[in-house]
Coordinates of C-alpha atoms and ligand atoms in Angstrom, one line a residue:
M1 CA -40.7 -31.8 -36.7
S2 CA -38.4 -28.9 -36.0
K3 CA -40.7 -27.9 -33.1
F4 CA -40.3 -31.4 -31.7
L5 CA -36.5 -31.2 -32.0
T6 CA -36.4 -27.9 -30.3
T7 CA -38.5 -29.1 -27.5
T8 CA -36.4 -32.2 -27.1
A9 CA -33.2 -30.1 -27.1
I10 CA -34.6 -27.9 -24.4
A11 CA -35.6 -31.0 -22.3
L12 CA -32.1 -32.5 -22.7
T13 CA -30.5 -29.2 -21.8
M14 CA -32.6 -29.0 -18.7
M15 CA -31.7 -32.5 -17.7
A16 CA -28.0 -31.8 -18.3
G17 CA -28.5 -28.6 -16.2
A18 CA -30.0 -30.6 -13.3
A19 CA -27.1 -32.9 -13.2
K20 CA -24.6 -30.1 -13.0
A21 CA -22.8 -29.0 -9.9
T22 CA -24.5 -26.1 -8.2
D23 CA -23.8 -22.5 -9.2
V24 CA -21.3 -20.4 -7.4
E25 CA -22.5 -17.0 -6.0
V26 CA -19.5 -14.7 -6.3
L27 CA -19.2 -11.4 -4.4
H28 CA -16.6 -9.1 -6.0
W29 CA -15.9 -5.4 -6.8
W30 CA -14.8 -5.8 -10.4
T31 CA -17.2 -3.5 -12.1
S32 CA -15.1 -1.2 -14.3
G33 CA -14.8 -2.0 -18.0
G34 CA -11.4 -3.6 -17.7
E35 CA -12.3 -5.5 -14.6
A36 CA -15.5 -6.8 -16.0
A37 CA -13.7 -8.0 -19.1
A38 CA -11.3 -10.0 -16.9
L39 CA -14.2 -11.3 -14.8
N40 CA -15.8 -12.6 -18.0
V41 CA -12.7 -14.8 -18.6
L42 CA -13.4 -16.4 -15.2
K43 CA -17.2 -16.7 -15.8
E44 CA -16.7 -18.3 -19.2
D45 CA -14.1 -20.7 -17.9
L46 CA -16.4 -21.9 -15.1
Q47 CA -19.4 -22.1 -17.5
S48 CA -17.4 -24.3 -19.8
K49 CA -17.0 -26.7 -16.8
G50 CA -20.7 -26.6 -16.1
I51 CA -20.5 -24.3 -13.1
G52 CA -23.1 -21.5 -13.2
W53 CA -22.4 -18.0 -12.0
V54 CA -24.6 -15.9 -9.8
D55 CA -23.2 -12.4 -9.8
M56 CA -23.0 -10.3 -6.6
P57 CA -21.1 -7.1 -7.7
V58 CA -20.5 -4.4 -5.1
A59 CA -19.0 -1.4 -6.9
G60 CA -16.1 0.5 -5.2
G61 CA -12.4 0.1 -5.9
G62 CA -10.3 -1.4 -3.2
G63 CA -13.3 -3.4 -2.0
E64 CA -14.4 -1.5 1.2
A65 CA -18.0 -1.5 0.1
A66 CA -17.8 -5.1 -0.8
M67 CA -16.5 -6.0 2.6
T68 CA -19.4 -4.2 4.2
A69 CA -21.9 -6.1 2.1
L70 CA -20.1 -9.3 3.0
R71 CA -20.4 -8.7 6.7
A72 CA -24.2 -8.1 6.3
R73 CA -24.5 -11.4 4.4
V74 CA -22.5 -13.4 6.9
T75 CA -24.4 -11.8 9.8
A76 CA -27.7 -12.9 8.2
G77 CA -26.3 -16.5 8.1
D78 CA -26.2 -16.6 4.3
P79 CA -22.6 -16.1 3.0
P80 CA -21.9 -16.1 -0.7
T81 CA -20.0 -19.2 -1.9
A82 CA -16.9 -17.3 -3.1
V83 CA -15.7 -13.8 -2.2
Q84 CA -13.0 -11.6 -3.7
M85 CA -10.8 -10.7 -0.8
L86 CA -7.5 -9.1 0.0
G87 CA -4.7 -10.0 2.4
F88 CA -5.4 -9.5 6.1
D89 CA -9.2 -9.6 5.5
I90 CA -8.8 -13.2 4.5
L91 CA -7.0 -14.1 7.7
D92 CA -9.6 -12.2 9.7
W93 CA -12.4 -14.3 8.3
A94 CA -10.4 -17.5 8.7
E95 CA -9.8 -16.7 12.3
Q96 CA -13.5 -16.4 12.8
G97 CA -13.9 -19.9 11.4
A98 CA -16.0 -18.7 8.5
L99 CA -13.9 -20.2 5.6
G100 CA -13.9 -23.6 4.1
N101 CA -10.9 -25.8 3.5
L102 CA -9.2 -26.2 0.1
D103 CA -6.4 -28.6 1.2
E104 CA -7.6 -31.5 -0.9
V105 CA -7.5 -29.6 -4.2
A106 CA -4.3 -27.7 -3.2
A107 CA -2.5 -31.0 -2.4
A108 CA -3.8 -32.7 -5.5
E109 CA -2.5 -29.9 -7.7
G110 CA 0.7 -29.0 -5.8
W111 CA -0.2 -25.4 -5.0
D112 CA 2.5 -25.4 -2.3
K113 CA 5.3 -25.6 -4.8
V114 CA 4.0 -22.9 -7.3
V115 CA 2.3 -20.2 -5.3
P116 CA 4.8 -17.7 -3.9
E117 CA 5.4 -17.7 -0.2
A118 CA 4.3 -14.0 0.0
L119 CA 0.9 -15.0 -1.2
Q120 CA 0.6 -18.2 0.8
K121 CA 0.9 -16.1 3.9
F122 CA -2.7 -14.9 3.0
S123 CA -4.0 -18.1 1.3
K124 CA -3.4 -20.3 4.3
Y125 CA -4.5 -20.2 7.9
D126 CA -3.2 -22.5 10.6
G127 CA -1.5 -24.6 7.8
H128 CA -4.7 -25.0 5.8
W129 CA -5.5 -23.5 2.4
I130 CA -8.5 -21.2 2.8
A131 CA -8.4 -19.1 -0.4
A132 CA -7.4 -19.4 -4.0
P133 CA -5.1 -16.6 -5.3
V134 CA -6.1 -15.2 -8.7
N135 CA -3.3 -12.8 -9.4
V136 CA -0.7 -10.4 -8.1
H137 CA -1.2 -6.7 -8.6
S138 CA 1.2 -4.0 -7.5
T139 CA 0.5 -0.4 -6.5
N140 CA 3.8 1.4 -7.3
W141 CA 3.0 2.1 -11.0
V142 CA 2.5 5.3 -13.0
W143 CA 0.5 5.3 -16.2
I144 CA 1.5 8.0 -18.6
N145 CA -0.2 9.2 -21.8
K146 CA 2.5 8.7 -24.5
A147 CA 1.7 11.9 -26.5
A148 CA 1.7 13.9 -23.3
L149 CA 5.1 12.3 -22.3
D150 CA 6.6 13.2 -25.7
A151 CA 5.3 16.8 -25.5
A152 CA 7.0 17.0 -22.0
G153 CA 10.4 15.9 -23.3
G154 CA 9.9 12.2 -23.9
K155 CA 12.0 10.9 -21.0
A156 CA 10.1 9.0 -18.3
P157 CA 11.0 10.4 -14.8
E158 CA 13.2 8.2 -12.7
S159 CA 13.4 10.2 -9.5
W160 CA 11.1 12.5 -7.4
D161 CA 12.8 15.6 -8.8
E162 CA 12.3 14.4 -12.4
L163 CA 8.7 13.5 -11.6
V164 CA 8.0 17.0 -10.4
A165 CA 9.8 18.6 -13.4
M166 CA 7.6 16.5 -15.7
L167 CA 4.4 17.4 -13.9
D168 CA 5.4 21.1 -14.2
K169 CA 5.9 20.6 -17.9
M170 CA 2.6 19.0 -18.4
K171 CA 0.9 21.8 -16.5
A172 CA 2.7 24.3 -18.8
N173 CA 1.4 22.3 -21.8
G174 CA -2.1 22.9 -20.7
I175 CA -3.3 19.5 -19.5
T176 CA -4.1 18.2 -16.0
P177 CA -0.8 16.8 -15.0
L178 CA -2.1 14.2 -12.5
A179 CA -5.4 12.3 -13.0
H180 CA -6.7 11.3 -9.6
G181 CA -9.9 10.3 -7.9
G182 CA -10.3 11.7 -4.4
Q183 CA -11.4 8.6 -2.5
P184 CA -9.5 7.4 0.6
W185 CA -8.2 4.2 -1.0
Q186 CA -7.0 6.0 -4.0
D187 CA -5.2 8.6 -1.9
A188 CA -3.6 5.7 0.0
T189 CA -2.6 4.0 -3.2
V190 CA -0.6 7.0 -4.3
F191 CA 0.9 7.2 -0.8
D192 CA 2.1 3.5 -1.1
G193 CA 4.4 4.8 -4.0
V194 CA 5.4 8.0 -2.2
V195 CA 6.5 6.1 0.9
L196 CA 8.3 3.4 -1.1
S197 CA 10.1 6.2 -3.0
K198 CA 11.8 7.1 0.3
G199 CA 13.4 3.6 0.5
N200 CA 12.7 0.0 1.1
D201 CA 13.7 0.1 4.8
F202 CA 11.6 3.1 5.3
Y203 CA 8.5 1.4 3.8
K204 CA 9.1 -1.7 5.8
N205 CA 9.7 0.1 9.1
A206 CA 6.7 2.3 8.7
F207 CA 4.1 0.1 7.1
I208 CA 5.0 -3.5 7.8
D209 CA 6.6 -3.1 11.2
L210 CA 4.5 -0.1 12.2
D211 CA 7.5 1.4 14.0
P212 CA 6.1 4.5 15.9
D213 CA 9.3 6.5 15.4
T214 CA 9.3 5.9 11.7
L215 CA 5.6 6.7 11.4
G216 CA 6.0 10.0 13.2
G217 CA 9.5 10.9 12.1
A218 CA 11.2 13.4 9.7
D219 CA 11.1 11.0 6.6
M220 CA 7.4 10.5 7.0
A221 CA 7.0 14.3 7.3
D222 CA 8.8 14.5 4.0
A223 CA 6.6 11.8 2.5
F224 CA 3.5 13.8 3.4
D225 CA 5.1 16.9 2.0
R226 CA 5.5 15.0 -1.3
L227 CA 1.9 13.9 -1.2
M228 CA 0.7 17.4 -0.6
K229 CA 2.9 18.6 -3.5
L230 CA 1.1 16.0 -5.8
R231 CA -2.2 17.4 -4.7
T232 CA -1.2 20.7 -6.5
Y233 CA -1.2 18.8 -9.9
V234 CA -4.8 17.5 -9.6
D235 CA -7.8 19.1 -11.3
D236 CA -10.6 20.8 -9.4
N237 CA -13.1 18.0 -9.8
F238 CA -11.1 15.2 -8.3
S239 CA -13.2 14.7 -5.2
G240 CA -15.0 11.3 -5.2
R241 CA -14.1 10.5 -8.8
D242 CA -13.8 6.8 -9.5
W243 CA -10.4 5.5 -10.4
N244 CA -11.4 4.3 -13.8
L245 CA -12.6 7.7 -14.7
A246 CA -9.2 9.1 -13.8
S247 CA -7.7 6.4 -16.1
A248 CA -10.0 7.6 -18.8
M249 CA -8.6 11.2 -18.5
V250 CA -5.1 9.8 -19.3
I251 CA -6.5 7.5 -22.1
E252 CA -8.1 10.6 -23.7
G253 CA -5.1 12.8 -23.2
K254 CA -6.9 15.2 -20.9
A255 CA -4.4 14.3 -18.2
G256 CA -0.8 13.4 -18.3
M257 CA -0.5 10.5 -15.8
Q258 CA -2.2 8.4 -13.1
M259 CA -0.5 6.8 -10.1
M260 CA -2.5 3.6 -9.7
G261 CA -2.1 -0.2 -9.4
D262 CA -1.8 -2.2 -12.6
W263 CA -5.6 -2.8 -12.7
A264 CA -5.4 0.6 -14.5
K265 CA -3.8 -1.2 -17.4
G266 CA -7.0 -3.2 -17.9
E267 CA -8.8 0.2 -18.7
F268 CA -6.1 1.2 -21.3
L269 CA -6.4 -2.2 -23.0
K270 CA -10.2 -2.2 -22.9
A271 CA -10.0 1.2 -24.7
G272 CA -7.8 -0.4 -27.4
Q273 CA -4.6 1.2 -26.4
K274 CA -1.2 -0.4 -26.6
P275 CA 1.7 -0.1 -24.2
G276 CA 4.6 1.8 -25.6
A277 CA 2.6 3.3 -28.4
D278 CA -0.4 5.0 -26.6
F279 CA 0.6 4.8 -23.0
V280 CA 3.8 4.0 -21.0
C281 CA 4.0 2.1 -17.7
I282 CA 6.8 3.0 -15.2
R283 CA 7.4 2.3 -11.6
F284 CA 6.7 5.2 -9.3
P285 CA 9.9 7.2 -9.7
G286 CA 12.5 6.2 -7.1
T287 CA 10.9 2.7 -6.6
Q288 CA 12.5 0.8 -9.5
G289 CA 13.4 -2.7 -8.4
S290 CA 10.8 -2.7 -5.5
V291 CA 7.2 -3.9 -5.5
T292 CA 4.3 -3.2 -3.2
F293 CA 1.9 -6.0 -4.0
N294 CA -1.7 -7.0 -3.4
S295 CA -3.2 -10.3 -4.5
D296 CA -6.9 -10.8 -5.2
Q297 CA -7.9 -14.2 -3.8
F298 CA -11.2 -16.0 -3.7
A299 CA -12.0 -17.0 -0.2
M300 CA -14.5 -19.9 0.0
F301 CA -17.0 -19.6 2.8
N302 CA -18.5 -22.4 4.7
V303 CA -21.5 -23.6 2.8
S304 CA -23.7 -26.6 3.4
G305 CA -24.4 -29.2 0.6
D306 CA -21.9 -31.5 -1.1
D307 CA -22.7 -30.1 -4.5
K308 CA -22.0 -26.5 -3.3
V309 CA -18.7 -27.6 -1.8
K310 CA -17.9 -29.4 -5.1
A311 CA -18.5 -26.3 -7.1
Q312 CA -16.2 -24.3 -4.8
M313 CA -13.4 -26.9 -5.3
E314 CA -13.9 -26.8 -9.0
M315 CA -13.8 -23.0 -9.0
A316 CA -10.6 -23.0 -7.0
S317 CA -9.1 -25.6 -9.3
S318 CA -10.0 -23.6 -12.4
I319 CA -8.5 -20.4 -10.9
E320 CA -5.2 -22.1 -10.3
S321 CA -4.8 -23.7 -13.7
P322 CA -1.8 -22.2 -15.5
K323 CA -3.9 -21.6 -18.7
F324 CA -6.5 -19.6 -16.8
Q325 CA -3.8 -17.7 -14.9
S326 CA -2.4 -16.5 -18.1
A327 CA -5.7 -15.7 -19.9
F328 CA -7.2 -13.8 -16.9
N329 CA -4.2 -11.8 -15.9
V330 CA -3.4 -10.7 -19.5
V331 CA -6.8 -8.9 -19.5
K332 CA -6.8 -7.8 -15.8
G333 CA -3.4 -6.0 -15.8
S334 CA -2.1 -8.2 -13.0
V335 CA 0.5 -11.0 -13.2
P336 CA 0.0 -14.7 -12.4
A337 CA -0.3 -16.0 -8.8
R338 CA 2.0 -18.9 -9.6
T339 CA 5.6 -18.9 -10.6
D340 CA 5.5 -21.4 -13.5
V341 CA 3.3 -19.5 -15.9
P342 CA 5.1 -18.3 -19.1
D343 CA 5.0 -14.6 -19.9
T344 CA 4.5 -15.3 -23.6
D345 CA 1.0 -13.9 -23.9
F346 CA 1.7 -10.8 -21.8
D347 CA 2.4 -7.3 -23.2
D348 CA 5.5 -5.4 -22.3
C349 CA 4.0 -4.0 -19.1
G350 CA 2.9 -7.5 -18.0
K351 CA 6.3 -9.0 -18.8
K352 CA 7.9 -6.2 -16.8
G353 CA 5.5 -6.8 -13.9
M354 CA 6.4 -10.5 -13.9
K355 CA 10.1 -9.8 -14.0
D356 CA 9.9 -7.1 -11.3
L357 CA 7.9 -9.4 -9.0
A358 CA 10.3 -12.3 -9.4
E359 CA 13.4 -10.0 -8.8
A360 CA 11.8 -8.2 -5.9
N361 CA 10.9 -11.5 -4.3
T362 CA 14.5 -12.8 -4.3
S363 CA 16.1 -9.5 -3.4
G364 CA 13.9 -8.7 -0.3
S365 CA 12.2 -5.8 -2.1
L366 CA 8.7 -7.2 -2.1
F367 CA 6.3 -5.7 0.4
G368 CA 2.6 -5.9 1.0
S369 CA 0.6 -2.9 0.0
M370 CA -0.7 -0.8 2.9
A371 CA -3.5 0.7 0.7
H372 CA -4.7 -2.8 -0.4
G373 CA -4.7 -4.7 2.8
H374 CA -1.5 -6.6 2.6
A375 CA 0.7 -4.6 5.1
A376 CA -1.5 -4.5 8.1
P377 CA -5.0 -5.5 9.3
A378 CA -8.1 -3.4 8.4
S379 CA -8.1 -1.4 11.6
V380 CA -4.6 0.0 10.9
K381 CA -5.3 0.4 7.2
N382 CA -8.3 2.5 7.9
A383 CA -6.4 4.6 10.4
V384 CA -3.8 5.2 7.7
Y385 CA -6.6 6.0 5.1
D386 CA -8.0 8.7 7.5
V387 CA -4.7 10.6 7.9
V388 CA -3.6 10.2 4.3
T389 CA -6.9 11.6 3.0
K390 CA -6.9 14.4 5.4
A391 CA -3.4 15.3 4.4
F392 CA -4.2 15.1 0.7
N393 CA -7.1 17.5 1.3
G394 CA -5.0 20.1 3.1
G395 CA -6.1 19.1 6.7
Y396 CA -2.7 19.5 8.2
K397 CA -0.5 22.6 8.2
D398 CA 2.5 20.5 7.0
G399 CA 4.0 17.1 6.6
A400 CA 5.3 17.0 10.2
E401 CA 1.9 17.6 11.6
A402 CA 0.5 14.8 9.4
A403 CA 3.3 12.4 10.4
A404 CA 2.6 13.0 14.1
A405 CA -1.1 12.3 13.5
L406 CA -0.2 9.1 11.6
A407 CA 1.9 7.7 14.5
E408 CA -0.9 8.5 16.9
A409 CA -3.7 7.0 14.7
V410 CA -1.8 3.8 14.0
A411 CA -1.0 3.4 17.7
A412 CA -4.6 3.8 18.6
A413 CA -5.7 1.3 16.0
Q414 CA -3.6 -1.6 17.3
Ligands
GAL1 C1 -8.0 -3.6 -5.8 C2 -8.1 -5.0 -6.4 C3 -7.9 -4.9 -7.9 C4 -8.8 -3.8 -8.5 C5 -8.8 -2.5 -7.7 C6 -9.8 -1.5 -8.1 O1 -8.1 -3.7 -4.4 O2 -7.1 -5.8 -5.9 O3 -8.2 -6.2 -8.5 O4 -10.0 -4.3 -8.7 O5 -9.0 -2.8 -6.3 O6 -11.1 -1.9 -8.1

């Protein structure tokens, strides 16, 4: 009898399965502990709606490796259904006519009214919705081990000079002051904060407007000198280290701080740490009130088959639901991609992130992150990566030489 029931149950499940919308195959680079935990929120949400998940993870923070894998799939004529993507890369694929159209679901759910303008710039192409924004991250954060902070005087640094003083203290206290992974995108992430610490206008002129005089000028030379100074606080084994392993150094108290986007918070939370008690989040000293943002979006590729398109629409709709926006971003370390989600479930860093974003947005202090594809197209971003990484690794005699190289590289990349 029980065997009969089990067999019947399996048959019924299979029938239900056959009637479901098709699976979505999702290409992404969320492979660290915190990222995977956040991704699970999405997988489970879709599964509860009958949408199956075919995973295509491509490890590598910042998504460069994922974008290479994507190109190979598209070239082979077999794009995944949904792809995690950043800023200008989305527009690039849209321009090539590779993306589907989400207008119907966007209109039915009123995305125009709730998704901030700064994100719509990358979610829409030629007036049509082509991607569903999942979150807003920002890069100008510093994550400090609380015990290490207390041992270094307890007051979080608010300016460049205070930052350097604190790094010196941490060094004297016998820990690695700065946890860092030597990969171009991580060097560039630190540089977002460094450049922004020299002023909003400077960041905008250099990285958004790509003004040659600013890129090669005295302030940029000084920014590179700051970056080279930060290099002196990193341990000997930093080359090639993954960002989440650098986070682990801070979590374990082996290092004092990490300069990284708020996906780092996902690692602290995954390790059971609490903001305020175990770690402290501050804006990169000198950038309080300003935000360099990047937004993960799922771009939907052109696929054939009504059931596949239906699954894409359902995925897009799930992602934009206010409930999902809260549940996912609480775990991911980011903040919601819509303006009407309450901050109730967010921790203090998340609440600060939401408040900072809203204020920066109204005061003109919100800028796309160069390191994460929201300031300039990939060709320029890669040129910046090259110079920044070379500078971090001592490849120029001083900041002035690096700034001159940057102006030249950006000009050549356009
Ligand atoms: C960023 C992405 C984040 C996070 C990070 C490290 O580009 O926006 O969601 O995953 O890379 O992998």
